[in-house]
PDB file of C-alpha atoms in Angstrom:
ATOM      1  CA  UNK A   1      -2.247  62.935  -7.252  1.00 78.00           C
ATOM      2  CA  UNK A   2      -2.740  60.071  -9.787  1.00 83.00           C
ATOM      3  CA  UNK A   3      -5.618  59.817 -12.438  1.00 91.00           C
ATOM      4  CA  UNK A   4      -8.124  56.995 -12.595  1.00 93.00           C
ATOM      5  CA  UNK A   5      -6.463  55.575 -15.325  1.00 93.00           C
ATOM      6  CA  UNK A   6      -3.152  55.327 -13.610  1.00 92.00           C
ATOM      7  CA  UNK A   7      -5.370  54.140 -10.728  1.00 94.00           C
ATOM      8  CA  UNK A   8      -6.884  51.413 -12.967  1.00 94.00           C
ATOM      9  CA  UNK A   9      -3.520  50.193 -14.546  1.00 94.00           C
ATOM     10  CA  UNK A  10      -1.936  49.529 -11.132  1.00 94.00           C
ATOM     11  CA  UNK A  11      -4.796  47.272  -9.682  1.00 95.00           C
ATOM     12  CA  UNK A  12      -5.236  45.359 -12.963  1.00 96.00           C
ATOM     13  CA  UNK A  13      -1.178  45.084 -12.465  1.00 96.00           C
ATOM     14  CA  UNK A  14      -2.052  43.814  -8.663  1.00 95.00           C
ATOM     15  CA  UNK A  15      -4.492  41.610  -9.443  1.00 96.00           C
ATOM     16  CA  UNK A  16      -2.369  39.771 -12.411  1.00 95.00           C
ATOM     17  CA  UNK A  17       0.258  39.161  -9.639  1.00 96.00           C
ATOM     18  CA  UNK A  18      -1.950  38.341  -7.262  1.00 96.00           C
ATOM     19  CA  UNK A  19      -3.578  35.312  -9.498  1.00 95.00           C
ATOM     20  CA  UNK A  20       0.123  34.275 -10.182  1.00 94.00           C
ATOM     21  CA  UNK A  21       0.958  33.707  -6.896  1.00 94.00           C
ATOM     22  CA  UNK A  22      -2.427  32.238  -5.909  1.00 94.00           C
ATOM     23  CA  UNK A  23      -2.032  29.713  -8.859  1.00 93.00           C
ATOM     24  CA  UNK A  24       1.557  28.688  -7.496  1.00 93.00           C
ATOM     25  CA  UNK A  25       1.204  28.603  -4.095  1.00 93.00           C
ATOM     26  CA  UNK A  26      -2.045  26.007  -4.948  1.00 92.00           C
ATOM     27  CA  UNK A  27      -0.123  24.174  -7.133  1.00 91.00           C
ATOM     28  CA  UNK A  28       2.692  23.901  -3.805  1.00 92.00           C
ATOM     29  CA  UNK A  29      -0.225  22.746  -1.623  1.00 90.00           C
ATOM     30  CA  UNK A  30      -1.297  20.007  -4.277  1.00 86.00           C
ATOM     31  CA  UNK A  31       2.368  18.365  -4.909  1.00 86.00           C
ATOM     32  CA  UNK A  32       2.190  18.303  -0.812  1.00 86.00           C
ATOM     33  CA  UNK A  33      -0.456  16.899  -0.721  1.00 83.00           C
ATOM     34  CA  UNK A  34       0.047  14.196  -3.323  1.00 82.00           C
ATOM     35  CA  UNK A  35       3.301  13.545  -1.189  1.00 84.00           C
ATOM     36  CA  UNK A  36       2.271  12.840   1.617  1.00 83.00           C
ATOM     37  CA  UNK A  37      -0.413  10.224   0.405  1.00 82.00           C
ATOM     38  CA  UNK A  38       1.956   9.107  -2.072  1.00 83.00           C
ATOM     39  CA  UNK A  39       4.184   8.003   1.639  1.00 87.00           C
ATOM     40  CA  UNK A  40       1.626   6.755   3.882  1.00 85.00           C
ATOM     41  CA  UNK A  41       0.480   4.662   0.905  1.00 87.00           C
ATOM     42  CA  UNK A  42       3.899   3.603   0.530  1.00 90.00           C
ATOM     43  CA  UNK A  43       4.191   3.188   4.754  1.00 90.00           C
ATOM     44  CA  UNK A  44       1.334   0.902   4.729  1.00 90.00           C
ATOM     45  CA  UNK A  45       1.829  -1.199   1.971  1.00 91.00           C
ATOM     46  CA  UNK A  46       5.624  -1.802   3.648  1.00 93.00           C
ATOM     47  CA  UNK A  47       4.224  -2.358   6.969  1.00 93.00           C
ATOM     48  CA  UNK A  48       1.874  -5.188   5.804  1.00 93.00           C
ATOM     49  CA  UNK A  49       4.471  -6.742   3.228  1.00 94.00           C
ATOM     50  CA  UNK A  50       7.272  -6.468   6.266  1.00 94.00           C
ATOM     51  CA  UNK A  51       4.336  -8.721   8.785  1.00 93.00           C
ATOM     52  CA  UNK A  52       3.284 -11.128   6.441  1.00 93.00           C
ATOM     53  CA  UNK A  53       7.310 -12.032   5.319  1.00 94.00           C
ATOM     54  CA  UNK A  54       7.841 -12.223   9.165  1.00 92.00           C
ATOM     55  CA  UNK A  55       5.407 -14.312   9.892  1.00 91.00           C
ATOM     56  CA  UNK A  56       5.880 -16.874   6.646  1.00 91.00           C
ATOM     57  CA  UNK A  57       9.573 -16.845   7.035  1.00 91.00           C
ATOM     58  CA  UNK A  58       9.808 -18.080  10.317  1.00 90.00           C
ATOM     59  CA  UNK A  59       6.534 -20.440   9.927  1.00 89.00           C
ATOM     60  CA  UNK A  60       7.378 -24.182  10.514  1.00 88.00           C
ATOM     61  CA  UNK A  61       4.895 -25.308   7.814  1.00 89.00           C
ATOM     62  CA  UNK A  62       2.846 -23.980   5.554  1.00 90.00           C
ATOM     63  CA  UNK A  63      -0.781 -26.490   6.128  1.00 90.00           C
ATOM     64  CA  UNK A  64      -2.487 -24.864   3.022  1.00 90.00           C
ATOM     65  CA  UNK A  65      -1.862 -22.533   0.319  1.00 88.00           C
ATOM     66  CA  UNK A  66      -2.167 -22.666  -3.703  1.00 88.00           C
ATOM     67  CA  UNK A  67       0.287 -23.238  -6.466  1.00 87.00           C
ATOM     68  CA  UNK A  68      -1.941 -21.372  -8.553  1.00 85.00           C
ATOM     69  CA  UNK A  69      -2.963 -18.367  -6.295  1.00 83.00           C
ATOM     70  CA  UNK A  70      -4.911 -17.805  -3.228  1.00 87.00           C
ATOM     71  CA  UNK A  71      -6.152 -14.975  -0.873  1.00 91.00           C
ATOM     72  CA  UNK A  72      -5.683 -16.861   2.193  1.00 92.00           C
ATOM     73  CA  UNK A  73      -2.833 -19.252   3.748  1.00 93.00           C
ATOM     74  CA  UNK A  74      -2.495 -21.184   6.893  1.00 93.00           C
ATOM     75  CA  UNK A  75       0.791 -21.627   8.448  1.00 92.00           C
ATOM     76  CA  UNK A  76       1.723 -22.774  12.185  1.00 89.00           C
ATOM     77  CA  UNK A  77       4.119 -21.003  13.069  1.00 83.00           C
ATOM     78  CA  UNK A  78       7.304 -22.114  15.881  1.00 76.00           C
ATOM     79  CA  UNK A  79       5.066 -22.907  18.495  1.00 79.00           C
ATOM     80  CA  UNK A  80       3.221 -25.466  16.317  1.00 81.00           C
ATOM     81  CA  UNK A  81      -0.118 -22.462  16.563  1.00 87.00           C
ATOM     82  CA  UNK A  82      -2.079 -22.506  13.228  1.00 91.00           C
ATOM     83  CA  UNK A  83      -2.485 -18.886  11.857  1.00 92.00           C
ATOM     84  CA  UNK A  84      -4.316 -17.851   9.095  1.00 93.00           C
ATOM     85  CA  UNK A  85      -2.967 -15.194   6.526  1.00 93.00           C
ATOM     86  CA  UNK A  86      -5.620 -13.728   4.581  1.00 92.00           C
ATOM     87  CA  UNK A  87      -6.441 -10.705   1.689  1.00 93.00           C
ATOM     88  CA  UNK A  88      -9.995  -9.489   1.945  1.00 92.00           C
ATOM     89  CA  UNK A  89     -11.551  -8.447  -0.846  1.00 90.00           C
ATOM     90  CA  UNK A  90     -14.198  -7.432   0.641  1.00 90.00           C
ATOM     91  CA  UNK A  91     -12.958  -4.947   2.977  1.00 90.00           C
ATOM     92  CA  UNK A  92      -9.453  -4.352   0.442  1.00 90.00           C
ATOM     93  CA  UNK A  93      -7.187  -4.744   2.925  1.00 91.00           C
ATOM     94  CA  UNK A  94      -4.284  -7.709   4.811  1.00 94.00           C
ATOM     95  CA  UNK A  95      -5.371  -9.742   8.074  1.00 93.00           C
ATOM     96  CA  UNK A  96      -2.704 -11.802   9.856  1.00 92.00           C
ATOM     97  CA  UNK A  97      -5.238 -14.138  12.888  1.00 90.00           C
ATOM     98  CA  UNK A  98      -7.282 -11.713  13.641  1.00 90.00           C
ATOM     99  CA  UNK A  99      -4.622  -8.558  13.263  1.00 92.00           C
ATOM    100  CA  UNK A 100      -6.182  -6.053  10.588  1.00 92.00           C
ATOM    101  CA  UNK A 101      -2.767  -5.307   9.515  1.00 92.00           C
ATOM    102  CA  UNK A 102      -3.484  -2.080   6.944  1.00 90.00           C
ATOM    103  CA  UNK A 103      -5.508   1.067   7.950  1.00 86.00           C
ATOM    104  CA  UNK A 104      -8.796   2.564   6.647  1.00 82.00           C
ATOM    105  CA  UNK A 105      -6.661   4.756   4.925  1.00 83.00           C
ATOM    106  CA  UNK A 106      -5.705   2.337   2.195  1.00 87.00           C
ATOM    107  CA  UNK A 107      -6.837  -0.231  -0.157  1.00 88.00           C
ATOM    108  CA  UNK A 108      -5.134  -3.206  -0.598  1.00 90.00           C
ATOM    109  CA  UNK A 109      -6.028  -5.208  -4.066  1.00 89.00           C
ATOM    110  CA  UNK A 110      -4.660  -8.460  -6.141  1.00 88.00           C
ATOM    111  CA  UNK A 111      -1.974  -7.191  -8.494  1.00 87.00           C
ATOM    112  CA  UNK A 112      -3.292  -8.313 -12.013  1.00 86.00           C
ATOM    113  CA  UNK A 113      -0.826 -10.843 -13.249  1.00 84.00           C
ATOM    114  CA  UNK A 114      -0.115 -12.584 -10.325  1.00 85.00           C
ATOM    115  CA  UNK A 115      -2.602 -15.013 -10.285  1.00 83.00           C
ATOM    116  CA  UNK A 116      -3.518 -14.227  -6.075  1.00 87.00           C
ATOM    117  CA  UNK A 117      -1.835 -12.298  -3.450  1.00 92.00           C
ATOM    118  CA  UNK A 118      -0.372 -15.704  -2.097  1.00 93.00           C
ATOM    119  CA  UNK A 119       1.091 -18.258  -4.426  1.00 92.00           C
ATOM    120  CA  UNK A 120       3.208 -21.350  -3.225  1.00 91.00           C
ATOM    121  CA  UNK A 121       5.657 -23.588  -4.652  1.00 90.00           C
ATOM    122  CA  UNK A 122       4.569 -27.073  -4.897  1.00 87.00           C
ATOM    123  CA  UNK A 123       6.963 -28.153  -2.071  1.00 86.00           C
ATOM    124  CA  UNK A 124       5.133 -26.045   0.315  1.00 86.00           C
ATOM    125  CA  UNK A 125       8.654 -24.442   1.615  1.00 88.00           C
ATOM    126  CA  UNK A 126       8.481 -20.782  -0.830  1.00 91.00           C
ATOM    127  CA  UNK A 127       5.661 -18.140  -1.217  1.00 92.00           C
ATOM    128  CA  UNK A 128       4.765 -15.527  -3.493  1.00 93.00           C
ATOM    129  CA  UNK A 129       3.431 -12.377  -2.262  1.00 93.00           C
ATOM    130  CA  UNK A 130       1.793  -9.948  -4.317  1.00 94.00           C
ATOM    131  CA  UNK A 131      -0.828  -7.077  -4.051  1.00 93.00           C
ATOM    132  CA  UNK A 132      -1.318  -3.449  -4.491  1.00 91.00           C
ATOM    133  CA  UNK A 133      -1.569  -0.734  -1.987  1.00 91.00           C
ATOM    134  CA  UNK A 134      -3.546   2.412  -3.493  1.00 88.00           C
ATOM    135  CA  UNK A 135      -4.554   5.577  -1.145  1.00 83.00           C
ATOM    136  CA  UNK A 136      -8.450   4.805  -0.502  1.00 70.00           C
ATOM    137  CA  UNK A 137     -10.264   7.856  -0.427  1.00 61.00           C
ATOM    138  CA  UNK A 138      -8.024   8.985  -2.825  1.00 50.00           C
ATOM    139  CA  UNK A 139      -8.500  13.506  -1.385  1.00 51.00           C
ATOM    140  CA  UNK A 140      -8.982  14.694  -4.964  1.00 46.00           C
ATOM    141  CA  UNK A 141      -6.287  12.455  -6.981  1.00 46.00           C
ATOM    142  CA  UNK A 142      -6.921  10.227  -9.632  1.00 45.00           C
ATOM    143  CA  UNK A 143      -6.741   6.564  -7.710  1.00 52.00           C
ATOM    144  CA  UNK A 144      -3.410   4.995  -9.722  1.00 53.00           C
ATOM    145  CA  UNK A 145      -0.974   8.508  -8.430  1.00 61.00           C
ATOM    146  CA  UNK A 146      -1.077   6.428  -5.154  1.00 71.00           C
ATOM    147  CA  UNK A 147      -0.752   3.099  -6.087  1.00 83.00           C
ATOM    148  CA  UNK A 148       2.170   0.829  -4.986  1.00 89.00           C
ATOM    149  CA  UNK A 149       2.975  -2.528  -5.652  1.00 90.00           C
ATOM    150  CA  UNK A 150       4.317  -4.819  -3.862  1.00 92.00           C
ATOM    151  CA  UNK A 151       5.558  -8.400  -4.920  1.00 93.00           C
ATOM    152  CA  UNK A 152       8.635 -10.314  -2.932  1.00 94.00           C
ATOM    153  CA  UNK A 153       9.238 -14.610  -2.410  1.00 94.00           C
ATOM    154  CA  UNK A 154       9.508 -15.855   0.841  1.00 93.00           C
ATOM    155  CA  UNK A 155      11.591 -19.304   1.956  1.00 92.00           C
ATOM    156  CA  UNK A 156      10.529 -20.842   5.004  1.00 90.00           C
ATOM    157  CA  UNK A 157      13.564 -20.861   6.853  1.00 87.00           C
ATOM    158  CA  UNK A 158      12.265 -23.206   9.922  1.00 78.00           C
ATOM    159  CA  UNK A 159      10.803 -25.826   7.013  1.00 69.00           C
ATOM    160  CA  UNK A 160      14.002 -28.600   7.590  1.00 58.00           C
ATOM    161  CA  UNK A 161      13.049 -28.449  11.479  1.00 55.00           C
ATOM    162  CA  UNK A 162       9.408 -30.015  10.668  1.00 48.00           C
TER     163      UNK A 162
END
């Protein structure tokens, strides 16, 4: 038989290890977590940046778009159709037409320092994009551990057959 105090001692030891593994597995689940929005973040943001290169690059003219910075430009694109590319502020996220290109899931923004997400060269044939993908109901983590940005230059490659 055991006495209370041994009794005591061996439930106090129980509990200790008990709060050690509680305190690691939660710490598991919140690097998974953080992971996994950390990826779609990054899935989204490469999705949109992969559509709106696609669609620039093999645009036959660009019809309007800043040299200082702009949230929106118009292109028509090989089948001489006009298409609007567009960052709404409003709503944080990348439209292509009418194609909401990024979920609900994430927020797209203006990278500070770029002067707009689309900036052109003054011959109309190169653009800048640039914006910021951050995870937008951020599930407990601060709101820049998600954050990607993304910034590239695109050449028209159909501009010489306008």
């Amino acid at each position: 038989a055991f006495t209370v105090v041994e009794l005591i001692v061996v439930m106090a030891m129980f509990a200790i290890l008990l709060v050690g593994v509680g305190s690691t597995l939660s710490g598991a689940l919140r690097g998974a977590r953080k992971t996994g929005v950390a990826v779609g973040v990054r899935n989204e943001g490469e999705y949109a940046l992969a559509a709106l290169v696609q669609k620039i690059k093999f645009a036959r003219k660009i019809v309007n778009c800043s040299t200082t910075g702009a949230n929106t430009i118009s292109i028509l694109d090989g089948d001489e159709s006009s298409l609007v590319l567009t960052y709404d502020p409003t709503n944080k996220n990348l439209v292509l037409g009418s194609t909401v290109v990024t979920s609900g899931a994430v927020a797209v923004t203006a990278a500070v320092g770029c002067g707009g997400v689309f900036v052109c060269d003054s011959a109309k044939t190169m653009v800048s994009i640039c914006f910021d993908v951050d995870n937008f109901n951020s599930s407990g983590l601060k709101s820049q551990e998600g954050r990607v940005n993304y910034k590239t230059q695109v050449t028209l490659r159909n501009a010489d057959l306008q």
